[in-house]
PDB file of C-alpha atoms in Angstrom:
ATOM      1  CA  MET A   1      17.340  42.923 -61.286  1.00  0.00           C
ATOM      2  CA  LYS A   2      13.896  41.584 -60.534  1.00  0.00           C
ATOM      3  CA  TRP A   3      12.078  38.548 -61.777  1.00  0.00           C
ATOM      4  CA  ARG A   4       8.449  37.967 -62.645  1.00  0.00           C
ATOM      5  CA  CYS A   5       6.264  34.907 -63.311  1.00  0.00           C
ATOM      6  CA  THR A   6       5.803  34.280 -67.039  1.00  0.00           C
ATOM      7  CA  TRP A   7       2.263  32.984 -66.415  1.00  0.00           C
ATOM      8  CA  CYS A   8       0.609  35.446 -64.043  1.00  0.00           C
ATOM      9  CA  GLY A   9       3.170  38.297 -64.039  1.00  0.00           C
ATOM     10  CA  LYS A  10       3.737  38.416 -60.281  1.00  0.00           C
ATOM     11  CA  PRO A  11       7.133  40.029 -59.472  1.00  0.00           C
ATOM     12  CA  HIS A  12       9.686  38.171 -57.332  1.00  0.00           C
ATOM     13  CA  GLU A  13      12.962  39.336 -55.834  1.00  0.00           C
ATOM     14  CA  THR A  14      14.859  36.242 -56.923  1.00  0.00           C
ATOM     15  CA  ASN A  15      14.706  33.636 -59.702  1.00  0.00           C
ATOM     16  CA  ASP A  16      13.308  30.982 -57.378  1.00  0.00           C
ATOM     17  CA  PRO A  17      10.211  29.365 -58.907  1.00  0.00           C
ATOM     18  CA  PRO A  18       7.532  28.156 -58.487  1.00  0.00           C
ATOM     19  CA  CYS A  19       5.384  31.289 -58.400  1.00  0.00           C
ATOM     20  CA  ASP A  20       3.845  32.054 -55.028  1.00  0.00           C
ATOM     21  CA  ASP A  21       0.497  32.857 -56.647  1.00  0.00           C
ATOM     22  CA  CYS A  22      -0.056  30.388 -59.478  1.00  0.00           C
ATOM     23  CA  GLY A  23       2.604  27.699 -59.025  1.00  0.00           C
ATOM     24  CA  HIS A  24       4.085  28.266 -62.500  1.00  0.00           C
ATOM     25  CA  ASN A  25       7.661  27.030 -62.749  1.00  0.00           C
ATOM     26  CA  THR A  26       9.246  29.656 -65.032  1.00  0.00           C
ATOM     27  CA  PHE A  27      10.363  33.232 -64.208  1.00  0.00           C
ATOM     28  CA  GLU A  28      11.692  35.903 -66.566  1.00  0.00           C
ATOM     29  CA  LYS A  29      13.908  38.905 -66.142  1.00  0.00           C
ATOM     30  CA  ALA A  30      12.021  42.132 -65.722  1.00  0.00           C
ATOM     31  CA  VAL A  31      13.115  45.645 -66.581  1.00  0.00           C
ATOM     32  CA  VAL A  32      12.127  48.460 -64.258  1.00  0.00           C
ATOM     33  CA  ARG A  33      11.670  51.729 -66.135  1.00  0.00           C
ATOM     34  CA  GLU A  34      12.494  54.877 -64.322  1.00  0.00           C
ATOM     35  CA  GLY A  35       9.484  56.102 -62.424  1.00  0.00           C
ATOM     36  CA  ASP A  36       7.721  52.748 -62.578  1.00  0.00           C
ATOM     37  CA  ASP A  37       6.911  50.892 -59.364  1.00  0.00           C
ATOM     38  CA  GLU A  38       6.418  47.532 -61.042  1.00  0.00           C
ATOM     39  CA  PRO A  39       8.804  45.740 -63.387  1.00  0.00           C
ATOM     40  CA  THR A  40       7.733  45.241 -66.963  1.00  0.00           C
ATOM     41  CA  VAL A  41       8.903  42.912 -69.660  1.00  0.00           C
ATOM     42  CA  SER A  42      11.253  44.492 -72.142  1.00  0.00           C
ATOM     43  CA  PRO A  43       9.501  44.767 -75.503  1.00  0.00           C
ATOM     44  CA  ALA A  44      12.634  43.537 -77.224  1.00  0.00           C
ATOM     45  CA  GLU A  45      12.636  40.251 -75.324  1.00  0.00           C
ATOM     46  CA  THR A  46      10.971  37.035 -76.532  1.00  0.00           C
ATOM     47  CA  VAL A  47       9.031  35.429 -73.706  1.00  0.00           C
ATOM     48  CA  ASP A  48       9.179  31.661 -73.361  1.00  0.00           C
ATOM     49  CA  THR A  49       6.376  30.628 -71.067  1.00  0.00           C
ATOM     50  CA  GLY A  50       7.922  27.196 -70.525  1.00  0.00           C
ATOM     51  CA  THR A  51       6.147  24.322 -68.859  1.00  0.00           C
ATOM     52  CA  THR A  52       2.902  25.086 -67.084  1.00  0.00           C
ATOM     53  CA  TYR A  53       2.147  23.367 -63.815  1.00  0.00           C
ATOM     54  CA  VAL A  54      -1.053  22.900 -61.909  1.00  0.00           C
ATOM     55  CA  TRP A  55      -1.856  21.439 -58.523  1.00  0.00           C
ATOM     56  CA  ALA A  56      -3.931  18.297 -58.867  1.00  0.00           C
ATOM     57  CA  CYS A  57      -5.917  16.485 -56.207  1.00  0.00           C
ATOM     58  CA  PRO A  58      -4.751  12.837 -56.047  1.00  0.00           C
ATOM     59  CA  ASN A  59      -8.189  11.823 -54.790  1.00  0.00           C
ATOM     60  CA  CYS A  60     -10.539  13.249 -57.454  1.00  0.00           C
ATOM     61  CA  ASP A  61      -8.078  14.642 -60.084  1.00  0.00           C
ATOM     62  CA  ARG A  62      -9.450  18.169 -59.800  1.00  0.00           C
ATOM     63  CA  GLU A  63      -6.805  20.635 -61.012  1.00  0.00           C
ATOM     64  CA  HIS A  64      -6.082  23.912 -59.182  1.00  0.00           C
ATOM     65  CA  VAL A  65      -4.088  26.918 -60.369  1.00  0.00           C
ATOM     66  CA  LYS A  66      -2.584  27.476 -56.924  1.00  0.00           C
ATOM     67  CA  ASN A  67      -1.279  25.190 -54.218  1.00  0.00           C
ATOM     68  CA  ASN A  68      -4.077  26.182 -51.924  1.00  0.00           C
ATOM     69  CA  PRO A  69      -5.506  23.059 -50.237  1.00  0.00           C
ATOM     70  CA  PRO A  70      -7.945  21.639 -49.426  1.00  0.00           C
ATOM     71  CA  CYS A  71      -9.341  20.452 -52.795  1.00  0.00           C
ATOM     72  CA  SER A  72     -12.287  22.610 -53.836  1.00  0.00           C
ATOM     73  CA  ARG A  73     -14.162  19.527 -55.087  1.00  0.00           C
ATOM     74  CA  CYS A  74     -13.655  16.772 -52.519  1.00  0.00           C
ATOM     75  CA  GLY A  75     -11.896  18.510 -49.623  1.00  0.00           C
ATOM     76  CA  ASN A  76      -8.745  16.379 -49.799  1.00  0.00           C
ATOM     77  CA  PRO A  77      -5.992  18.156 -47.771  1.00  0.00           C
ATOM     78  CA  ASP A  78      -3.141  17.300 -50.179  1.00  0.00           C
ATOM     79  CA  LEU A  79      -2.472  18.632 -53.695  1.00  0.00           C
ATOM     80  CA  GLU A  80       0.276  17.405 -56.037  1.00  0.00           C
ATOM     81  CA  LYS A  81       2.233  19.520 -58.481  1.00  0.00           C
ATOM     82  CA  THR A  82       1.788  18.150 -62.019  1.00  0.00           C
ATOM     83  CA  GLU A  83       2.582  19.323 -65.536  1.00  0.00           C
ATOM     84  CA  GLN A  84      -0.472  20.650 -67.330  1.00  0.00           C
ATOM     85  CA  THR A  85      -1.250  18.887 -70.604  1.00  0.00           C
ATOM     86  CA  TYR A  86      -4.085  19.199 -73.080  1.00  0.00           C
ATOM     87  CA  ASP A  87      -4.500  15.541 -74.046  1.00  0.00           C
ATOM     88  CA  ASP A  88      -7.995  15.390 -72.530  1.00  0.00           C
ATOM     89  CA  VAL A  89      -9.073  18.435 -74.505  1.00  0.00           C
ATOM     90  CA  ALA A  90      -7.905  16.893 -77.786  1.00  0.00           C
ATOM     91  CA  ARG A  91      -9.651  13.637 -76.973  1.00  0.00           C
ATOM     92  CA  ASP A  92     -12.900  15.406 -76.095  1.00  0.00           C
ATOM     93  CA  LEU A  93     -12.835  17.256 -79.414  1.00  0.00           C
ATOM     94  CA  GLU A  94     -12.753  14.051 -81.411  1.00  0.00           C
ATOM     95  CA  THR A  95     -16.176  13.420 -82.987  1.00  0.00           C
ATOM     96  CA  PRO A  96     -17.295   9.764 -82.872  1.00  0.00           C
ATOM     97  CA  SER A  97     -18.936   8.231 -85.926  1.00  0.00           C
ATOM     98  CA  TRP A  98     -22.650   7.435 -85.960  1.00  0.00           C
ATOM     99  CA  LEU A  99     -21.790   3.745 -85.803  1.00  0.00           C
ATOM    100  CA  GLU A 100     -19.836   4.202 -82.572  1.00  0.00           C
ATOM    101  CA  VAL A 101     -22.722   6.173 -81.087  1.00  0.00           C
ATOM    102  CA  ALA A 102     -25.298   3.552 -82.100  1.00  0.00           C
ATOM    103  CA  ARG A 103     -23.283   0.462 -81.101  1.00  0.00           C
ATOM    104  CA  PRO A 104     -24.435   0.399 -77.397  1.00  0.00           C
ATOM    105  CA  TYR A 105     -28.067   0.510 -78.548  1.00  0.00           C
ATOM    106  CA  ALA A 106     -27.752  -2.256 -81.141  1.00  0.00           C
ATOM    107  CA  PRO A 107     -29.504  -4.912 -78.962  1.00  0.00           C
ATOM    108  CA  VAL A 108     -32.473  -2.561 -78.502  1.00  0.00           C
ATOM    109  CA  PHE A 109     -32.738  -2.021 -82.258  1.00  0.00           C
ATOM    110  CA  VAL A 110     -32.628  -5.772 -82.885  1.00  0.00           C
ATOM    111  CA  VAL A 111     -35.394  -6.491 -80.341  1.00  0.00           C
ATOM    112  CA  PHE A 112     -37.547  -3.710 -81.767  1.00  0.00           C
ATOM    113  CA  ALA A 113     -37.118  -5.069 -85.309  1.00  0.00           C
ATOM    114  CA  VAL A 114     -38.032  -8.609 -84.223  1.00  0.00           C
ATOM    115  CA  VAL A 115     -41.153  -7.451 -82.355  1.00  0.00           C
ATOM    116  CA  ALA A 116     -42.239  -5.302 -85.302  1.00  0.00           C
ATOM    117  CA  ALA A 117     -41.801  -8.278 -87.640  1.00  0.00           C
ATOM    118  CA  LEU A 118     -43.892 -10.526 -85.378  1.00  0.00           C
ATOM    119  CA  PHE A 119     -46.746  -8.024 -85.364  1.00  0.00           C
ATOM    120  CA  ALA A 120     -46.450  -7.332 -89.107  1.00  0.00           C
ATOM    121  CA  THR A 121     -46.638 -11.023 -90.033  1.00  0.00           C
ATOM    122  CA  GLY A 122     -49.511 -11.717 -87.628  1.00  0.00           C
ATOM    123  CA  ILE A 123     -47.547 -14.276 -85.610  1.00  0.00           C
ATOM    124  CA  VAL A 124     -48.223 -12.142 -82.529  1.00  0.00           C
ATOM    125  CA  PRO A 125     -51.617 -10.364 -82.634  1.00  0.00           C
ATOM    126  CA  LEU A 126     -51.957  -6.716 -81.637  1.00  0.00           C
ATOM    127  CA  SER A 127     -54.642  -7.833 -79.193  1.00  0.00           C
ATOM    128  CA  ILE A 128     -51.959  -8.670 -76.627  1.00  0.00           C
ATOM    129  CA  ILE A 129     -51.217  -4.947 -76.248  1.00  0.00           C
ATOM    130  CA  PRO A 130     -53.557  -3.297 -73.701  1.00  0.00           C
ATOM    131  CA  GLY A 131     -55.559  -0.483 -75.251  1.00  0.00           C
ATOM    132  CA  ILE A 132     -54.714  -1.544 -78.823  1.00  0.00           C
ATOM    133  CA  GLY A 133     -56.047  -5.077 -79.164  1.00  0.00           C
ATOM    134  CA  ALA A 134     -59.357  -6.731 -78.304  1.00  0.00           C
ATOM    135  CA  PRO A 135     -61.913  -4.811 -76.229  1.00  0.00           C
ATOM    136  CA  SER A 136     -62.050  -5.760 -72.556  1.00  0.00           C
ATOM    137  CA  PRO A 137     -65.156  -7.755 -71.541  1.00  0.00           C
ATOM    138  CA  PRO A 138     -67.851  -5.609 -69.916  1.00  0.00           C
ATOM    139  CA  ASP A 139     -68.344  -5.778 -66.163  1.00  0.00           C
ATOM    140  CA  ALA A 140     -70.959  -8.356 -65.261  1.00  0.00           C
ATOM    141  CA  PRO A 141     -72.058 -10.006 -62.015  1.00  0.00           C
ATOM    142  CA  GLY A 142     -70.977 -13.574 -61.310  1.00  0.00           C
ATOM    143  CA  GLU A 143     -67.870 -15.563 -62.177  1.00  0.00           C
ATOM    144  CA  GLY A 144     -66.180 -16.317 -65.477  1.00  0.00           C
ATOM    145  CA  THR A 145     -63.160 -18.376 -64.397  1.00  0.00           C
ATOM    146  CA  GLU A 146     -64.190 -20.528 -61.411  1.00  0.00           C
ATOM    147  CA  ALA A 147     -67.423 -21.209 -59.518  1.00  0.00           C
ATOM    148  CA  ALA A 148     -68.236 -23.710 -56.743  1.00  0.00           C
ATOM    149  CA  GLY A 149     -64.842 -25.340 -57.212  1.00  0.00           C
ATOM    150  CA  ILE A 150     -65.357 -25.923 -60.948  1.00  0.00           C
ATOM    151  CA  ASP A 151     -62.809 -24.412 -63.340  1.00  0.00           C
ATOM    152  CA  LEU A 152     -64.960 -22.820 -66.030  1.00  0.00           C
ATOM    153  CA  GLU A 153     -62.069 -22.257 -68.465  1.00  0.00           C
ATOM    154  CA  VAL A 154     -61.099 -25.940 -68.323  1.00  0.00           C
ATOM    155  CA  THR A 155     -64.748 -26.820 -68.857  1.00  0.00           C
ATOM    156  CA  GLU A 156     -64.850 -24.686 -72.033  1.00  0.00           C
ATOM    157  CA  ARG A 157     -61.999 -26.710 -73.555  1.00  0.00           C
ATOM    158  CA  GLU A 158     -63.633 -29.987 -72.562  1.00  0.00           C
ATOM    159  CA  VAL A 159     -66.855 -28.897 -74.257  1.00  0.00           C
ATOM    160  CA  HIS A 160     -64.888 -28.326 -77.470  1.00  0.00           C
ATOM    161  CA  GLU A 161     -63.336 -31.808 -77.180  1.00  0.00           C
ATOM    162  CA  ARG A 162     -66.795 -33.403 -76.793  1.00  0.00           C
ATOM    163  CA  LEU A 163     -68.170 -31.526 -79.777  1.00  0.00           C
ATOM    164  CA  GLU A 164     -65.171 -32.607 -81.858  1.00  0.00           C
ATOM    165  CA  ALA A 165     -65.615 -36.247 -80.850  1.00  0.00           C
ATOM    166  CA  ASP A 166     -69.127 -36.248 -82.322  1.00  0.00           C
ATOM    167  CA  ARG A 167     -68.171 -34.574 -85.630  1.00  0.00           C
ATOM    168  CA  ALA A 168     -67.237 -36.187 -88.897  1.00  0.00           C
ATOM    169  CA  ALA A 169     -63.645 -35.697 -90.070  1.00  0.00           C
ATOM    170  CA  ASP A 170     -64.659 -33.180 -92.744  1.00  0.00           C
ATOM    171  CA  GLU A 171     -66.579 -31.123 -90.152  1.00  0.00           C
ATOM    172  CA  SER A 172     -63.704 -30.708 -87.677  1.00  0.00           C
ATOM    173  CA  ARG A 173     -63.238 -27.323 -85.990  1.00  0.00           C
ATOM    174  CA  THR A 174     -60.209 -25.944 -84.151  1.00  0.00           C
ATOM    175  CA  TYR A 175     -60.542 -23.985 -80.940  1.00  0.00           C
ATOM    176  CA  ASP A 176     -59.738 -20.305 -81.567  1.00  0.00           C
ATOM    177  CA  ASP A 177     -58.773 -18.072 -78.644  1.00  0.00           C
ATOM    178  CA  GLY A 178     -59.953 -14.979 -80.536  1.00  0.00           C
ATOM    179  CA  LEU A 179     -63.405 -16.519 -80.966  1.00  0.00           C
ATOM    180  CA  GLY A 180     -63.295 -17.513 -77.300  1.00  0.00           C
ATOM    181  CA  ALA A 181     -62.650 -13.867 -76.333  1.00  0.00           C
ATOM    182  CA  TYR A 182     -65.452 -12.760 -78.680  1.00  0.00           C
ATOM    183  CA  ALA A 183     -67.841 -15.260 -77.050  1.00  0.00           C
ATOM    184  CA  GLU A 184     -66.772 -14.081 -73.588  1.00  0.00           C
ATOM    185  CA  TYR A 185     -67.481 -10.448 -74.469  1.00  0.00           C
ATOM    186  CA  LEU A 186     -70.960 -11.186 -75.842  1.00  0.00           C
ATOM    187  CA  ASN A 187     -71.822 -13.568 -72.995  1.00  0.00           C
ATOM    188  CA  ARG A 188     -70.908 -11.011 -70.336  1.00  0.00           C
ATOM    189  CA  ALA A 189     -72.717  -8.293 -72.272  1.00  0.00           C
ATOM    190  CA  LEU A 190     -75.966 -10.289 -72.209  1.00  0.00           C
ATOM    191  CA  VAL A 191     -75.532 -11.053 -68.479  1.00  0.00           C
ATOM    192  CA  ALA A 192     -74.862  -7.360 -67.750  1.00  0.00           C
ATOM    193  CA  ILE A 193     -77.971  -6.354 -69.694  1.00  0.00           C
ATOM    194  CA  GLU A 194     -80.120  -8.911 -67.879  1.00  0.00           C
ATOM    195  CA  TYR A 195     -78.901  -8.200 -64.346  1.00  0.00           C
ATOM    196  CA  ASP A 196     -77.738  -4.586 -64.430  1.00  0.00           C
ATOM    197  CA  ASP A 197     -79.703  -3.107 -67.359  1.00  0.00           C
ATOM    198  CA  ALA A 198     -76.313  -2.191 -68.838  1.00  0.00           C
ATOM    199  CA  ASN A 199     -75.631  -0.810 -72.303  1.00  0.00           C
ATOM    200  CA  PRO A 200     -72.317  -2.420 -73.383  1.00  0.00           C
ATOM    201  CA  GLU A 201     -70.415  -1.298 -76.477  1.00  0.00           C
ATOM    202  CA  GLN A 202     -71.145  -3.208 -79.669  1.00  0.00           C
ATOM    203  CA  VAL A 203     -68.209  -5.130 -81.118  1.00  0.00           C
ATOM    204  CA  ASP A 204     -67.300  -7.090 -84.245  1.00  0.00           C
ATOM    205  CA  VAL A 205     -65.480 -10.408 -84.456  1.00  0.00           C
ATOM    206  CA  SER A 206     -62.603  -8.641 -86.260  1.00  0.00           C
ATOM    207  CA  ASP A 207     -62.000  -6.584 -83.103  1.00  0.00           C
ATOM    208  CA  PHE A 208     -60.658  -9.786 -81.555  1.00  0.00           C
ATOM    209  CA  GLY A 209     -58.122 -10.563 -84.261  1.00  0.00           C
ATOM    210  CA  VAL A 210     -60.368 -13.076 -86.049  1.00  0.00           C
ATOM    211  CA  ASP A 211     -60.458 -12.964 -89.864  1.00  0.00           C
ATOM    212  CA  CYS A 212     -63.821 -14.586 -90.449  1.00  0.00           C
ATOM    213  CA  GLN A 213     -64.348 -15.409 -94.129  1.00  0.00           C
ATOM    214  CA  ARG A 214     -68.067 -16.051 -93.622  1.00  0.00           C
ATOM    215  CA  ASP A 215     -70.845 -14.836 -91.328  1.00  0.00           C
ATOM    216  CA  PRO A 216     -70.000 -16.018 -87.799  1.00  0.00           C
ATOM    217  CA  ILE A 217     -72.379 -18.205 -85.825  1.00  0.00           C
ATOM    218  CA  VAL A 218     -73.089 -16.626 -82.441  1.00  0.00           C
ATOM    219  CA  GLY A 219     -75.650 -17.383 -79.766  1.00  0.00           C
ATOM    220  CA  GLN A 220     -76.351 -18.097 -76.132  1.00  0.00           C
ATOM    221  CA  ALA A 221     -77.343 -21.693 -75.454  1.00  0.00           C
ATOM    222  CA  GLU A 222     -80.774 -22.490 -74.044  1.00  0.00           C
ATOM    223  CA  PRO A 223     -81.938 -23.524 -71.538  1.00  0.00           C
ATOM    224  CA  THR A 224     -79.747 -22.046 -68.791  1.00  0.00           C
ATOM    225  CA  LEU A 225     -78.181 -24.797 -66.683  1.00  0.00           C
ATOM    226  CA  THR A 226     -77.955 -24.946 -62.867  1.00  0.00           C
ATOM    227  CA  LEU A 227     -74.403 -25.329 -61.530  1.00  0.00           C
ATOM    228  CA  SER A 228     -75.337 -27.297 -58.403  1.00  0.00           C
ATOM    229  CA  ASP A 229     -76.506 -30.173 -60.625  1.00  0.00           C
ATOM    230  CA  TYR A 230     -72.887 -30.960 -61.577  1.00  0.00           C
ATOM    231  CA  ASP A 231     -69.976 -32.171 -59.437  1.00  0.00           C
ATOM    232  CA  ASP A 232     -66.981 -31.390 -61.659  1.00  0.00           C
ATOM    233  CA  GLU A 233     -65.759 -30.033 -65.001  1.00  0.00           C
ATOM    234  CA  ALA A 234     -66.423 -33.263 -66.874  1.00  0.00           C
ATOM    235  CA  ALA A 235     -70.071 -33.472 -65.808  1.00  0.00           C
ATOM    236  CA  LEU A 236     -70.684 -29.828 -66.618  1.00  0.00           C
ATOM    237  CA  ALA A 237     -68.934 -30.183 -69.986  1.00  0.00           C
ATOM    238  CA  ASP A 238     -71.203 -33.118 -70.909  1.00  0.00           C
ATOM    239  CA  ALA A 239     -74.295 -31.057 -70.124  1.00  0.00           C
ATOM    240  CA  VAL A 240     -73.071 -27.972 -72.007  1.00  0.00           C
ATOM    241  CA  ALA A 241     -72.143 -30.023 -75.089  1.00  0.00           C
ATOM    242  CA  ASP A 242     -75.588 -31.680 -75.066  1.00  0.00           C
ATOM    243  CA  ALA A 243     -77.280 -28.276 -74.747  1.00  0.00           C
ATOM    244  CA  LEU A 244     -75.338 -26.858 -77.705  1.00  0.00           C
ATOM    245  CA  GLN A 245     -76.012 -29.870 -79.916  1.00  0.00           C
ATOM    246  CA  SER A 246     -79.719 -29.950 -79.062  1.00  0.00           C
ATOM    247  CA  SER A 247     -80.123 -26.217 -79.736  1.00  0.00           C
ATOM    248  CA  ASP A 248     -79.203 -26.742 -83.412  1.00  0.00           C
ATOM    249  CA  SER A 249     -77.043 -23.586 -83.339  1.00  0.00           C
ATOM    250  CA  LEU A 250     -73.638 -25.049 -84.232  1.00  0.00           C
ATOM    251  CA  GLY A 251     -73.874 -24.409 -87.979  1.00  0.00           C
ATOM    252  CA  GLY A 252     -72.647 -26.508 -90.850  1.00  0.00           C
ATOM    253  CA  ALA A 253     -69.407 -27.926 -92.197  1.00  0.00           C
ATOM    254  CA  ASP A 254     -68.274 -24.638 -93.773  1.00  0.00           C
ATOM    255  CA  HIS A 255     -67.250 -23.282 -90.345  1.00  0.00           C
ATOM    256  CA  THR A 256     -63.798 -24.438 -89.232  1.00  0.00           C
ATOM    257  CA  ALA A 257     -63.118 -22.715 -85.888  1.00  0.00           C
ATOM    258  CA  GLU A 258     -65.065 -22.116 -82.688  1.00  0.00           C
ATOM    259  CA  GLY A 259     -64.904 -20.465 -79.289  1.00  0.00           C
ATOM    260  CA  ILE A 260     -66.937 -21.040 -76.118  1.00  0.00           C
ATOM    261  CA  ASP A 261     -67.549 -19.026 -72.956  1.00  0.00           C
ATOM    262  CA  ILE A 262     -69.173 -20.122 -69.693  1.00  0.00           C
ATOM    263  CA  HIS A 263     -70.322 -17.594 -67.076  1.00  0.00           C
ATOM    264  CA  VAL A 264     -72.065 -18.368 -63.773  1.00  0.00           C
ATOM    265  CA  VAL A 265     -74.364 -16.029 -61.838  1.00  0.00           C
ATOM    266  CA  ASP A 266     -76.177 -17.289 -58.717  1.00  0.00           C
ATOM    267  CA  GLU A 267     -75.943 -20.963 -59.823  1.00  0.00           C
ATOM    268  CA  SER A 268     -77.206 -20.095 -63.318  1.00  0.00           C
ATOM    269  CA  VAL A 269     -74.796 -21.270 -66.050  1.00  0.00           C
ATOM    270  CA  TYR A 270     -74.759 -19.048 -69.144  1.00  0.00           C
ATOM    271  CA  VAL A 271     -73.097 -20.558 -72.238  1.00  0.00           C
ATOM    272  CA  PHE A 272     -72.191 -18.592 -75.368  1.00  0.00           C
ATOM    273  CA  TYR A 273     -70.971 -20.155 -78.609  1.00  0.00           C
ATOM    274  CA  ALA A 274     -69.176 -18.515 -81.573  1.00  0.00           C
ATOM    275  CA  ALA A 275     -67.906 -20.117 -84.798  1.00  0.00           C
ATOM    276  CA  CYS A 276     -66.249 -18.971 -88.041  1.00  0.00           C
TER     277      CYS A 276
END
């Protein structure tokens, strides 16, 4: 009587599992028909395959059909005989709900919704997004932030404070950053035209996120001041405020917001004023 592996069919002389080829732990009796070289399973017999075993790598869990180290994945020299189960397959076939799939991304959805709401309500203007918001000021010679140790942006705010101090309460104007950016664009455009014969793109005050309910007041103050005549921001702010007030270009009480830009080229101080 011969025996054969119920998994791979390899014949064995004795009932002494596991199988030399596949490591399976169950043999069955085989019937050798006359004239046959290999035993076959009797058609009348019911085959019980029994427990299936595999050889697992204890290092990376890779399963092998045969006890043939090293591990084909990590090269570990030892394999362990373990019973083969299909729990992982059943777990992998389970389909998660859309809520389970979306849960890790919930914080991203919340942030996106908050940002969209801020833009939709106007709390955060689209102008803060490069390429979507306000046009970038044209290239122009000179300096627009600091010159000869004087902070030009600080000076712009001090000019606004001096203009406010001389206004009546019903003529008060707030400083608007959008109008300031609009004034900066137009001021640099005029400087670029004067010095470089440039042709800057035309813009509208609405391009800078300003909803002007009336015709804006815009203009470059005259005469042009000389930077070396002033020692600090305060002195320059006094002179700029005087120049704007004397030019009679500030408009009337129906304008409630303003923006100012100061640009310096070769000691020449160019001042641009915008109001809505």
